[in-house]
């Protein structure tokens, strides 16, 4: 048994893969089980009585900016024969679309809540609030238990009164009478509670159980989506609904003239859709589990396959088949159990975190008691949309950045080949071309996903800022994507079909395309950070001056920093691969050229990059001071003349607004950021907590990036010095250093990306649109589904992609073999040469 | 004429052109994928994929142009459309991811080659189906309340959308088979010829079914077709379609004519597209959002249009050049692999 375990060490890679698969499977299973149970529990709650006798008609204003006073009078005046009660409301009691507001019971609680940026304090809460005219409560059968119902005057005059549900009253005011108390909706804006109504059974405005705690503001919702509800004496039939429509036809647009329904019909449609969704979720779970199971068995199979040799040896040495089988089974089950434990633990961890968040009023997937049942869907959808976008965008930043550098490197190699005609350059060209093809493919597909996510998960962002992002993206497609895609075909398949010069031109065009692409995508990204050249019209961004939009204040710095970052990332991969070959003693000539090119390039560009990074930082300080404050974990104003220290290490404590375990160098922060000994910049506490970016991730990501940058500089300069002394290739330590620094560019790039993107929070368009306001109407489970699909799909696709890249690297550059009759009058699109597509896996 | 009247119209034309380019160009590549299960062995599939390998990337870029253009010119429509069609778009994107990487990975793989053949075929099939569903849902009408989507996450799951999904699968398969007739010889070409006739029947049947269903949809999309005797004015479109189908039927099995089937199936798509646009005009999202309602401000429209006017001819130029470089038949090269 032990002998077999010792041998396992050689297969640690596959063992880890097995464990990860098992972890994913158990996570997916538990997560899906939880959400399915949650959905079913919610579907089985009761419902409003008499829902069949309430008719609902969706209405909207005829034209934007119609005379509000006339509309108000009209709406309240609609009276139809046979109607028992009528009301206008901005949400139907099903569907969970009511707005959530943070409310507090006292002025001081409100002030405290504003400064701490959370409603998770005594006397405050976040609740769904419905704006509706008088009569809604009576119609829904929610009787008044204390105080009075909303009166006609309340809504016409916009009186500062509010009605709250019984459960909310108990939650906020305990056993005391709620009537006459004040409820604060913001600093200095309070409303008097005039009545308490009985909670309505069944899904309430927020769409779940906990939302039996809700409030009603008497008023006439205007403009936005509204519903006209009427209760009839007997059952609502089609003809009576038609009469409502007729009566409303004049002043309003009926949203869906043929789809008028009863409240019961509305609920049924809602429940039906949800039931179907739940079923689909369950089926999806089964499929995902199946896929993961197949993956696990595949890994086990591959494992057995690789160990066939050692098994055979042991058999000849006399071990019985059943013993070997038992051993292997033991190992496999050990690793899967470990993985499953890992999955269960991480789920547990998420649930615990989630409960914390839920308590903080941010909403989580599960409710505060941790039992399936109630979920705050809006908040969860936001979190998931962020997670999903962050995930996709992180992948997207890695592969294109690498291809930007690789494309220019290819152009350089081909130029060297045409100039010197040394075979090694041609070998290198075909070698890097394969690497380029695989990473370019992955970059393109992740780009498509990203382009569509703007619409699916962030429709508000597209609506508000699409007028700027859209044109810039279109220019990227026009100038870059088509160029890359069309010439890529010639570059990959055209060797021998077009003249060498034309082929070189194609390679240059591809490289140029990647650079154009960098230009436009960073312009639009920079605009999200430092919007300029626009005006706001009706809540929509209208570009005024395109020059200012494209060359917005942070763009030149960001472009230079990112483009250099891409080149350096590729440079360290090239150097790393070269050093690896030199250490192994294979492909020595190619390895030498790669390493020397990388050393020379890095020694020149890394210092430039550090300088550009500093300029970019100063620019950020000017336009997004909070990002800098978060990067430096600079919490409080320093005393006059003291200067700001440079925090080398600390654990930022966001709750207490200070750093734990801080190690700092006095005044250095001032020197770096203001270029003076006692200069100051705004600390984090100069704004309320709700306006600050998350400090800890930004702080650490920035340190990782700077640390790696310093390491790169040291390595590059020491290597350049040794190269000058002609001792580079004999220095095993430097070779090892380059080898180990191979992924450093990627890590630095990703950390830098985290710093800049997280540092922008809580804004998605800085100062214009908050991230929380940019999500779409989709439900949490749908976003969760898409996140799940992306994670599983990407893990699969990129897992294989990286596997093939490793294979190509192992295989190394191969001597050029004259391809078989490439162009004997017949036009055969062949791969660049036959060896290029030799299957890379061993047979 | 007013700037805000004709700019959106110009953009409508541009996006229409982009979508049409995508449909016909990526249509045949996706069609190859749909026909992949009919390949007798991996070598035949190699050959089929090699006919498209140098150009598929550029073809797919037209979809990205359509998406980016929609975001630039009609941001409201983009936001509504994609959030209404969340799940089909998710399916489309994931399927395209697998289809796309299959091109690169399949030729690098040995033991896992079969996996990427399946990914290629299944990805193409699902991407096509998702596109058909998106089209069907759009034609059916997208319920809006105050410019925001107002319907369930499964509104697209309707019999009509399923039909358009299936119809598009047949249509792309036809494009694929006629492309293979053009680009291959021998057994693959024979296979493609065999597939073409049944596919023509399937496509015409699907077009007929969809057309006869249209007048009964809530969106009343095809009202223009059947009001005020318009039908007679517009009748050349369906008549031409029938004529093209008949010619395609005849040329499909003609032993020496390799180009006409492909051109005729392209014509079939262009005519179908024309019929659709004629019915939809001037709505971008029937039944309630016209292209003027969805349009971005003039500064956004104008800025991008300038670039389009300059760059689109250049793009078409070098796209044509790259097709020229790879013209002619693709052989099962002995030295290949």
Short mmCIF file of C-alpha atoms in Angstrom, two decimals, chain A residues 30 65 120 136 143 202 315 397 415 487 511 538 650 693 696 709 739 761 813:
data_model
loop_
_atom_site.label_atom_id
_atom_site.label_comp_id
_atom_site.label_asym_id
_atom_site.label_seq_id
_atom_site.Cartn_x
_atom_site.Cartn_y
_atom_site.Cartn_z
CA UNK A 30 -24.82 20.92 -3.45
CA UNK A 65 -43.14 64.46 -20.46
CA UNK A 120 -26.91 46.59 8.86
CA UNK A 136 -54.59 48.90 -3.39
CA UNK A 143 -56.92 44.90 6.08
CA UNK A 202 -48.01 34.53 -0.48
CA UNK A 315 2.37 -8.12 -11.73
CA UNK A 397 -7.26 40.18 -20.62
CA UNK A 415 11.87 39.99 -40.73
CA UNK A 487 -4.66 38.16 -42.70
CA UNK A 511 0.48 42.51 -35.63
CA UNK A 538 -32.43 62.20 -20.14
CA UNK A 650 -0.47 45.71 6.20
CA UNK A 693 -13.56 50.73 -3.56
CA UNK A 696 -7.92 44.78 0.62
CA UNK A 709 7.92 44.60 -11.72
CA UNK A 739 12.59 29.92 -16.31
CA UNK A 761 -15.87 50.59 -7.76
CA UNK A 813 10.95 24.22 -32.74
#
